């Protein structure tokens, strides 16, 4: 058995989280996958078990425990793994803010998931790389900002949730802030049903003269702040990939008894191949996540490369799992087809595969 599978992290925190996830999540997966359930109670329980708090202290800044926790969730349900990332990213932004009023109001509650929420950084992250324009416009007023505009998709939301995003001011500077879904200037719009991700509490957001007070501002100068948080934002996503790949390896292994005599002809697509990829990815991410504030170009290139490899490996593992499971994997009751649908989300969520490739192509040599 590979290192990643035999020696998966087993700190006390992860053992508690694993136990919670394995005893609570499996019966919910079908309803989440069908978009019948947004698992708010599960997410709160995850927070109560410490899944979001290890990176809430930027001094010790243990991103790896949060990635490990996310992988435990994604191993069972990719949509829930994504919601875990949404919450973890929000914690990461608040933890890194220098706004003490915001931190004392929100950090403990979001890190323990008493308050749930997400991150609307796809549009800003794409705008920074010239892919699209910033969709939210802000205006400075006494004690805060007035925001107008719309974001097409933000996940892990509900009527009393929070999310972080970025607006542009008339002088083209940017402000990063936390929005509160209870704000009367903010409307949540239902989205058309999604493949695999329909249970993720994903809404379209309309800001109509929404007032963001100063104590909800993460950074009045967003660009410097984004440089500080970007590696953590990206590396945390690897928890989704690791969890899905781990389960794909398990599914492929289980088909061996009945189909090993023919599956062995799937060259370079054997469970052992993906277990080796998983080991390499795990080692790479673990080392990078230990120094998330490294400001060098070389570090950022390695982070972007690791994220690209994680997405590619996740989609490749799910693809191979479909080939190994054959007809039974095509049944809606089999998790192979769900893993395949979930894996593509790792490749399209911002930074998507195509954006990562653009970023690498445009980086200084
Ligand atoms: C289920 C789901 C959940 C998501 N959750 C989040 C989240 O929590 N936070 C977040 O910031 N982003 C979220 N996104 C967006 C995601 O991160 C990516 O930005 C998105 O999948 C597209 O990325 P892309 O680089 O492939 O862009 P492309 O698909 O190449 O381009 C996307 C752009 O096209 C436009 N567009 C295309 N179709 C539509 C449509 N139907 N409605 C409106 N605009 C459209 C929009 O301008 C959009 O930004 C979510 C997307 C999905 C499908």
Short mmCIF file of C-alpha atoms and ligand atoms in Angstrom, two decimals:
data_model
loop_
_atom_site.label_atom_id
_atom_site.label_comp_id
_atom_site.label_asym_id
_atom_site.label_seq_id
_atom_site.Cartn_x
_atom_site.Cartn_y
_atom_site.Cartn_z
CA UNK A 1 0.00 0.00 0.00
CA UNK A 2 1.24 3.52 -0.78
CA UNK A 3 2.51 5.90 1.84
CA UNK A 4 -0.36 8.31 1.28
CA UNK A 5 -2.88 5.60 2.01
CA UNK A 6 -1.04 3.76 4.76
CA UNK A 7 0.31 6.82 6.52
CA UNK A 8 -2.42 9.33 6.06
CA UNK A 9 -2.16 12.04 8.71
CA UNK A 10 -3.34 10.89 12.08
CA UNK A 11 -2.95 13.70 14.57
CA UNK A 12 -5.56 13.84 17.33
CA UNK A 13 -7.41 16.62 15.51
CA UNK A 14 -7.54 14.69 12.25
CA UNK A 15 -8.58 11.48 14.01
CA UNK A 16 -11.50 13.35 15.60
CA UNK A 17 -12.49 14.96 12.31
CA UNK A 18 -12.23 11.66 10.43
CA UNK A 19 -14.43 9.99 12.96
CA UNK A 20 -16.99 12.80 12.76
CA UNK A 21 -16.94 12.87 8.94
CA UNK A 22 -17.16 9.10 8.50
CA UNK A 23 -20.00 8.77 10.97
CA UNK A 24 -22.02 11.80 9.79
CA UNK A 25 -21.47 12.48 6.10
CA UNK A 26 -22.11 9.19 4.21
CA UNK A 27 -25.89 9.18 4.71
CA UNK A 28 -26.10 12.79 3.47
CA UNK A 29 -24.07 12.44 0.29
CA UNK A 30 -26.87 11.36 -2.03
CA UNK A 31 -29.12 14.28 -1.05
CA UNK A 32 -26.21 16.75 -1.32
CA UNK A 33 -25.29 15.37 -4.74
CA UNK A 34 -28.89 15.68 -5.93
CA UNK A 35 -29.12 19.25 -4.66
CA UNK A 36 -31.76 18.32 -2.09
CA UNK A 37 -29.64 19.26 0.89
CA UNK A 38 -27.28 22.06 1.82
CA UNK A 39 -25.57 20.45 4.86
CA UNK A 40 -25.35 23.45 7.20
CA UNK A 41 -25.48 21.28 10.34
CA UNK A 42 -22.69 19.03 9.06
CA UNK A 43 -20.55 22.10 8.30
CA UNK A 44 -21.16 23.52 11.78
CA UNK A 45 -20.20 20.16 13.29
CA UNK A 46 -17.04 20.15 11.22
CA UNK A 47 -16.17 23.53 12.71
CA UNK A 48 -16.92 22.31 16.21
CA UNK A 49 -14.41 19.48 15.60
CA UNK A 50 -11.67 21.98 14.67
CA UNK A 51 -11.61 21.58 10.88
CA UNK A 52 -11.24 25.33 10.25
CA UNK A 53 -9.31 26.57 13.24
CA UNK A 54 -5.75 25.34 12.72
CA UNK A 55 -4.95 28.10 10.20
CA UNK A 56 -6.87 30.76 12.12
CA UNK A 57 -3.76 31.75 14.05
CA UNK A 58 -1.36 33.23 11.52
CA UNK A 59 1.56 32.95 13.96
CA UNK A 60 1.46 29.15 14.06
CA UNK A 61 -0.44 29.03 10.76
CA UNK A 62 -1.01 25.32 10.30
CA UNK A 63 -2.52 25.09 6.82
CA UNK A 64 -1.68 21.41 6.53
CA UNK A 65 -4.14 20.29 9.21
CA UNK A 66 -6.88 22.23 7.41
CA UNK A 67 -5.92 20.62 4.09
CA UNK A 68 -5.93 17.19 5.75
CA UNK A 69 -9.34 17.87 7.28
CA UNK A 70 -10.70 18.93 3.89
CA UNK A 71 -9.32 15.79 2.28
CA UNK A 72 -11.22 13.67 4.83
CA UNK A 73 -14.44 15.39 3.75
CA UNK A 74 -13.71 15.28 0.01
CA UNK A 75 -12.84 11.60 0.24
CA UNK A 76 -16.51 11.02 0.96
CA UNK A 77 -18.18 13.93 -0.85
CA UNK A 78 -16.56 16.38 -3.27
CA UNK A 79 -19.32 18.98 -2.93
CA UNK A 80 -18.82 19.01 0.84
CA UNK A 81 -15.05 19.17 0.29
CA UNK A 82 -15.64 22.31 -1.76
CA UNK A 83 -17.84 23.87 0.96
CA UNK A 84 -15.09 23.05 3.45
CA UNK A 85 -12.67 25.00 1.25
CA UNK A 86 -15.12 27.96 1.05
CA UNK A 87 -15.30 28.16 4.85
CA UNK A 88 -11.55 27.60 5.27
CA UNK A 89 -10.77 30.37 2.76
CA UNK A 90 -13.00 32.83 4.62
CA UNK A 91 -11.20 31.99 7.87
CA UNK A 92 -7.86 32.50 6.11
CA UNK A 93 -8.79 36.01 4.92
CA UNK A 94 -10.08 37.13 8.33
CA UNK A 95 -7.05 35.65 10.11
CA UNK A 96 -4.72 37.62 7.85
CA UNK A 97 -6.55 40.93 8.10
CA UNK A 98 -5.01 43.76 10.10
CA UNK A 99 -8.47 45.08 10.96
CA UNK A 100 -8.69 44.22 14.68
CA UNK A 101 -12.36 45.21 14.90
CA UNK A 102 -13.22 42.72 12.15
CA UNK A 103 -11.07 39.99 13.68
CA UNK A 104 -12.50 40.31 17.15
CA UNK A 105 -16.04 40.34 15.74
CA UNK A 106 -15.71 37.41 13.32
CA UNK A 107 -12.59 35.26 13.57
CA UNK A 108 -13.58 32.92 16.42
CA UNK A 109 -17.15 32.53 15.14
CA UNK A 110 -16.14 31.76 11.55
CA UNK A 111 -13.22 29.51 12.57
CA UNK A 112 -15.60 27.44 14.72
CA UNK A 113 -18.29 27.59 11.97
CA UNK A 114 -20.86 29.14 14.30
CA UNK A 115 -21.09 31.53 11.36
CA UNK A 116 -20.90 29.93 7.92
CA UNK A 117 -19.71 31.56 4.77
CA UNK A 118 -17.64 31.59 1.65
CA UNK A 119 -15.54 33.50 -0.79
CA UNK A 120 -16.40 35.45 -3.90
CA UNK A 121 -12.89 35.85 -5.25
CA UNK A 122 -13.30 34.14 -8.64
CA UNK A 123 -14.09 37.34 -10.49
CA UNK A 124 -11.35 39.35 -8.74
CA UNK A 125 -8.78 36.58 -9.24
CA UNK A 126 -9.67 36.44 -12.93
CA UNK A 127 -9.58 40.22 -13.23
CA UNK A 128 -6.04 40.38 -11.80
CA UNK A 129 -4.87 38.17 -14.66
CA UNK A 130 -6.71 40.08 -17.40
CA UNK A 131 -9.42 37.44 -17.94
CA UNK A 132 -12.43 39.58 -17.05
CA UNK A 133 -13.28 42.96 -15.49
CA UNK A 134 -14.08 43.46 -11.79
CA UNK A 135 -17.82 43.21 -11.39
CA UNK A 136 -18.31 45.10 -8.11
CA UNK A 137 -17.95 48.88 -7.92
CA UNK A 138 -17.52 50.71 -4.62
CA UNK A 139 -17.69 54.30 -3.38
CA UNK A 140 -16.14 55.62 -0.16
CA UNK A 141 -18.71 57.13 2.22
CA UNK A 142 -18.51 58.10 5.88
CA UNK A 143 -17.72 54.96 7.93
CA UNK A 144 -17.55 52.52 5.03
CA UNK A 145 -18.29 51.84 1.37
CA UNK A 146 -21.39 51.62 -0.84
CA UNK A 147 -21.21 48.67 -3.25
CA UNK A 148 -23.07 47.98 -6.48
CA UNK A 149 -22.79 45.15 -9.00
CA UNK A 150 -23.33 41.39 -9.26
CA UNK A 151 -21.39 38.15 -8.79
CA UNK A 152 -22.69 35.11 -10.71
CA UNK A 153 -21.81 32.39 -8.17
CA UNK A 154 -20.81 32.28 -4.51
CA UNK A 155 -21.09 29.03 -2.53
CA UNK A 156 -21.59 27.88 1.06
CA UNK A 157 -24.17 30.62 1.50
CA UNK A 158 -27.57 31.01 3.10
CA UNK A 159 -29.66 33.92 4.36
CA UNK A 160 -27.51 34.47 7.48
CA UNK A 161 -24.08 33.70 5.96
CA UNK A 162 -21.04 35.85 5.16
CA UNK A 163 -18.68 35.98 2.21
CA UNK A 164 -15.57 37.90 1.25
CA UNK A 165 -15.04 39.68 -2.03
CA UNK A 166 -13.39 42.69 -3.68
CA UNK A 167 -14.73 45.89 -5.27
CA UNK A 168 -13.11 48.58 -7.37
CA UNK A 169 -13.25 52.28 -6.42
CA UNK A 170 -13.49 55.14 -8.96
CA UNK A 171 -9.70 55.70 -8.70
CA UNK A 172 -9.23 51.98 -9.64
CA UNK A 173 -7.95 50.99 -6.21
CA UNK A 174 -9.53 47.87 -4.73
CA UNK A 175 -11.04 47.09 -1.34
CA UNK A 176 -11.51 43.59 0.07
CA UNK A 177 -14.39 43.17 2.49
CA UNK A 178 -16.77 40.72 4.14
CA UNK A 179 -20.41 41.00 3.05
CA UNK A 180 -23.28 39.88 5.25
CA UNK A 181 -26.18 38.14 3.46
CA UNK A 182 -28.63 39.75 5.92
CA UNK A 183 -27.73 43.17 4.46
CA UNK A 184 -30.90 44.65 2.85
CA UNK A 185 -28.73 45.93 -0.02
CA UNK A 186 -27.76 42.38 -0.94
CA UNK A 187 -29.99 39.83 -2.73
CA UNK A 188 -29.32 36.11 -3.11
CA UNK A 189 -30.58 34.66 -6.39
CA UNK A 190 -31.19 30.95 -6.92
CA UNK A 191 -29.04 29.44 -9.67
CA UNK A 192 -30.13 26.88 -12.26
CA UNK A 193 -29.26 23.34 -11.06
CA UNK A 194 -25.56 22.41 -11.13
CA UNK A 195 -23.83 19.16 -11.97
CA UNK A 196 -22.35 17.60 -8.77
CA UNK A 197 -22.33 20.91 -6.86
CA UNK A 198 -26.04 21.54 -6.47
CA UNK A 199 -26.03 21.04 -2.70
CA UNK A 200 -23.32 23.65 -2.09
CA UNK A 201 -25.53 26.63 -1.21
CA UNK A 202 -24.48 28.47 -4.37
CA UNK A 203 -26.24 31.75 -5.23
CA UNK A 204 -25.94 34.71 -7.53
CA UNK A 205 -25.42 37.94 -5.59
CA UNK A 206 -26.76 41.37 -6.42
CA UNK A 207 -25.36 44.38 -4.55
CA UNK A 208 -27.68 47.38 -4.75
CA UNK A 209 -26.26 50.25 -2.71
CA UNK A 210 -25.11 47.74 -0.08
CA UNK A 211 -23.33 49.47 2.79
CA UNK A 212 -20.11 47.81 4.03
CA UNK A 213 -19.01 49.36 7.33
CA UNK A 214 -15.31 49.79 8.06
CA UNK A 215 -15.39 46.98 10.62
CA UNK A 216 -16.16 44.54 7.76
CA UNK A 217 -13.20 45.64 5.64
CA UNK A 218 -10.46 43.01 5.29
CA UNK A 219 -8.09 45.41 3.55
CA UNK A 220 -8.59 48.96 2.26
CA UNK A 221 -5.75 48.20 -0.15
CA UNK A 222 -6.71 44.81 -1.53
CA UNK A 223 -3.85 44.16 -3.92
CA UNK A 224 -1.17 43.85 -1.23
CA UNK A 225 -3.52 41.76 0.87
CA UNK A 226 -4.24 39.36 -1.99
CA UNK A 227 -0.50 38.80 -2.45
CA UNK A 228 -0.35 37.78 1.21
CA UNK A 229 -3.29 35.37 1.12
CA UNK A 230 -3.05 33.97 -2.43
CA UNK A 231 -0.79 30.99 -1.72
CA UNK A 232 -2.98 29.83 1.18
CA UNK A 233 -6.13 30.32 -0.93
CA UNK A 234 -4.71 28.09 -3.69
CA UNK A 235 -2.97 25.47 -1.52
CA UNK A 236 -6.04 24.88 0.62
CA UNK A 237 -7.84 23.72 -2.55
CA UNK A 238 -5.56 20.70 -2.77
CA UNK A 239 -7.56 19.12 0.06
CA UNK A 240 -10.41 18.63 -2.43
CA UNK A 241 -8.13 16.91 -4.95
CA UNK A 242 -6.37 14.69 -2.41
CA UNK A 243 -9.64 13.42 -0.95
CA UNK A 244 -11.21 12.60 -4.32
CA UNK A 245 -8.05 10.88 -5.62
CA UNK A 246 -7.78 8.82 -2.42
CA UNK A 247 -11.31 7.51 -2.93
CA UNK A 248 -10.69 6.86 -6.63
CA UNK A 249 -7.69 4.71 -5.71
CA UNK A 250 -9.90 2.82 -3.27
CA UNK A 251 -12.63 2.23 -5.87
CA UNK A 252 -10.09 1.03 -8.46
CA UNK A 253 -8.50 -1.34 -5.94
CA UNK A 254 -11.89 -2.81 -5.11
CA UNK A 255 -12.64 -3.66 -8.73
CA UNK A 256 -9.52 -5.84 -8.91
CA UNK A 257 -11.13 -8.96 -7.50
CA UNK A 258 -13.70 -9.19 -10.26
CA UNK A 259 -12.14 -7.23 -13.10
CA UNK A 260 -8.39 -7.27 -12.42
CA UNK A 261 -7.75 -9.77 -15.24
CA UNK A 262 -8.86 -7.17 -17.81
CA UNK A 263 -8.32 -3.88 -15.93
CA UNK A 264 -4.61 -4.64 -15.82
CA UNK A 265 -4.44 -3.59 -19.48
CA UNK A 266 -5.27 0.02 -18.55
CA UNK A 267 -1.67 1.11 -18.87
CA UNK A 268 -0.40 3.75 -16.45
CA UNK A 269 -3.93 4.05 -15.04
CA UNK A 270 -3.62 1.56 -12.21
CA UNK A 271 -4.49 2.38 -8.61
CA UNK A 272 -0.79 2.08 -7.75
CA UNK A 273 0.00 4.77 -10.34
CA UNK A 274 -2.45 7.18 -8.75
CA UNK A 275 -1.33 6.27 -5.24
CA UNK A 276 2.19 7.27 -6.30
CA UNK A 277 0.88 10.56 -7.74
CA UNK A 278 -0.96 11.14 -4.48
CA UNK A 279 2.22 10.60 -2.47
CA UNK A 280 4.13 13.06 -4.62
CA UNK A 281 1.35 15.65 -4.46
CA UNK A 282 0.98 15.23 -0.74
CA UNK A 283 4.72 15.77 -0.14
CA UNK A 284 4.81 18.77 -2.47
CA UNK A 285 1.77 20.49 -0.97
CA UNK A 286 2.82 19.75 2.60
CA UNK A 287 6.18 21.50 2.02
CA UNK A 288 4.63 24.48 0.23
CA UNK A 289 1.89 24.92 2.82
CA UNK A 290 4.50 25.22 5.57
CA UNK A 291 5.60 28.67 4.22
CA UNK A 292 2.50 30.42 2.84
CA UNK A 293 3.99 33.91 3.23
CA UNK A 294 7.01 33.25 1.03
CA UNK A 295 6.83 36.24 -1.33
CA UNK A 296 9.29 34.96 -3.97
CA UNK A 297 8.30 34.44 -7.61
CA UNK A 298 9.80 30.97 -7.47
CA UNK A 299 7.55 29.95 -4.56
CA UNK A 300 4.43 31.30 -6.29
CA UNK A 301 5.32 29.41 -9.47
CA UNK A 302 5.64 26.19 -7.45
CA UNK A 303 2.27 26.82 -5.76
CA UNK A 304 0.54 27.41 -9.10
CA UNK A 305 2.23 24.33 -10.61
CA UNK A 306 1.17 22.15 -7.67
CA UNK A 307 -2.44 23.39 -7.97
CA UNK A 308 -2.45 22.61 -11.69
CA UNK A 309 -1.06 19.13 -11.05
CA UNK A 310 -3.63 18.52 -8.32
CA UNK A 311 -6.51 19.36 -10.67
CA UNK A 312 -5.07 17.32 -13.54
CA UNK A 313 -4.39 14.32 -11.27
CA UNK A 314 -7.88 14.51 -9.78
CA UNK A 315 -9.57 14.48 -13.20
CA UNK A 316 -7.21 11.73 -14.46
CA UNK A 317 -7.89 9.53 -11.40
CA UNK A 318 -11.65 9.92 -11.75
CA UNK A 319 -11.42 9.19 -15.48
CA UNK A 320 -9.41 6.01 -14.80
CA UNK A 321 -11.92 5.03 -12.10
CA UNK A 322 -14.70 5.12 -14.70
CA UNK A 323 -12.68 2.88 -17.00
CA UNK A 324 -11.95 0.43 -14.17
CA UNK A 325 -15.51 0.23 -12.91
CA UNK A 326 -17.10 -0.06 -16.37
CA UNK A 327 -20.85 -0.55 -16.51
CA UNK A 328 -21.33 -0.62 -12.74
CA UNK A 329 -19.57 2.73 -12.41
CA UNK A 330 -22.05 4.19 -14.88
CA UNK A 331 -24.95 3.45 -12.56
CA UNK A 332 -26.23 6.50 -10.70
CA UNK A 333 -25.94 4.54 -7.46
CA UNK A 334 -22.16 4.05 -7.95
CA UNK A 335 -19.75 6.63 -6.61
CA UNK A 336 -17.40 6.34 -9.62
CA UNK A 337 -19.67 8.56 -11.74
CA UNK A 338 -20.09 11.02 -8.86
CA UNK A 339 -16.32 11.21 -8.38
CA UNK A 340 -15.97 11.95 -12.10
CA UNK A 341 -18.50 14.81 -11.95
CA UNK A 342 -16.90 16.19 -8.78
CA UNK A 343 -13.36 15.95 -10.13
CA UNK A 344 -14.09 18.29 -13.02
CA UNK A 345 -15.03 20.96 -10.52
CA UNK A 346 -11.46 20.89 -9.16
CA UNK A 347 -10.39 21.66 -12.73
CA UNK A 348 -12.85 24.52 -13.30
CA UNK A 349 -13.09 26.29 -9.96
CA UNK A 350 -10.99 29.45 -9.86
CA UNK A 351 -8.11 29.32 -10.53
CA UNK A 352 -9.31 27.00 -13.29
CA UNK A 353 -6.95 24.82 -15.31
CA UNK A 354 -6.93 27.31 -18.18
CA UNK A 355 -6.22 30.25 -15.85
CA UNK A 356 -3.39 28.35 -14.14
CA UNK A 357 -1.83 27.64 -17.52
CA UNK A 358 -2.18 31.31 -18.50
CA UNK A 359 -0.58 32.37 -15.21
CA UNK A 360 2.37 30.02 -15.74
CA UNK A 361 2.78 31.11 -19.36
CA UNK A 362 2.95 34.76 -18.30
CA UNK A 363 5.24 34.38 -15.28
CA UNK A 364 8.79 35.68 -15.54
CA UNK A 365 11.16 32.87 -16.55
C1 LIG B 1 -21.19 25.29 -8.73
C2 LIG B 1 -20.30 26.45 -8.76
C3 LIG B 1 -19.94 27.08 -7.59
C4 LIG B 1 -19.11 28.18 -7.60
N1 LIG B 1 -18.79 28.80 -6.42
C5 LIG B 1 -18.03 29.91 -6.45
C6 LIG B 1 -17.72 30.59 -5.23
O1 LIG B 1 -18.07 30.15 -4.14
N2 LIG B 1 -17.02 31.73 -5.31
C7 LIG B 1 -16.58 32.25 -6.49
O2 LIG B 1 -15.97 33.31 -6.50
N3 LIG B 1 -16.82 31.59 -7.66
C8 LIG B 1 -17.54 30.45 -7.66
N4 LIG B 1 -17.78 29.78 -8.82
C9 LIG B 1 -17.12 30.23 -10.05
C10 LIG B 1 -15.90 29.36 -10.34
O3 LIG B 1 -14.88 29.53 -9.39
C11 LIG B 1 -15.31 29.72 -11.72
O4 LIG B 1 -15.06 31.07 -11.81
C12 LIG B 1 -16.28 29.33 -12.79
O5 LIG B 1 -16.51 27.96 -12.67
C13 LIG B 1 -15.79 29.66 -14.19
O6 LIG B 1 -14.42 29.74 -14.24
P1 LIG B 1 -13.68 29.78 -15.62
O7 LIG B 1 -12.31 30.29 -15.33
O8 LIG B 1 -13.81 28.47 -16.31
O9 LIG B 1 -14.44 30.92 -16.43
P2 LIG B 1 -15.33 30.84 -17.74
O10 LIG B 1 -16.38 29.80 -17.64
O11 LIG B 1 -14.41 30.82 -18.89
O12 LIG B 1 -16.00 32.29 -17.68
C14 LIG B 1 -16.86 32.58 -16.64
C15 LIG B 1 -17.50 33.95 -16.84
O13 LIG B 1 -18.46 33.88 -17.89
C16 LIG B 1 -19.63 34.54 -17.51
N5 LIG B 1 -20.73 33.53 -17.42
C17 LIG B 1 -20.74 32.35 -18.07
N6 LIG B 1 -21.88 31.69 -17.80
C18 LIG B 1 -22.59 32.44 -16.97
C19 LIG B 1 -23.85 32.27 -16.33
N7 LIG B 1 -24.63 31.22 -16.51
N8 LIG B 1 -24.25 33.24 -15.50
C20 LIG B 1 -23.49 34.34 -15.34
N9 LIG B 1 -22.32 34.52 -15.92
C21 LIG B 1 -21.85 33.61 -16.72
C22 LIG B 1 -19.31 35.21 -16.22
O14 LIG B 1 -18.76 36.49 -16.46
C23 LIG B 1 -18.25 34.34 -15.62
O15 LIG B 1 -17.42 34.95 -14.69
C24 LIG B 1 -18.61 28.68 -8.84
C25 LIG B 1 -18.96 28.03 -10.04
C26 LIG B 1 -19.78 26.94 -10.00
C27 LIG B 1 -20.12 26.27 -11.30
#
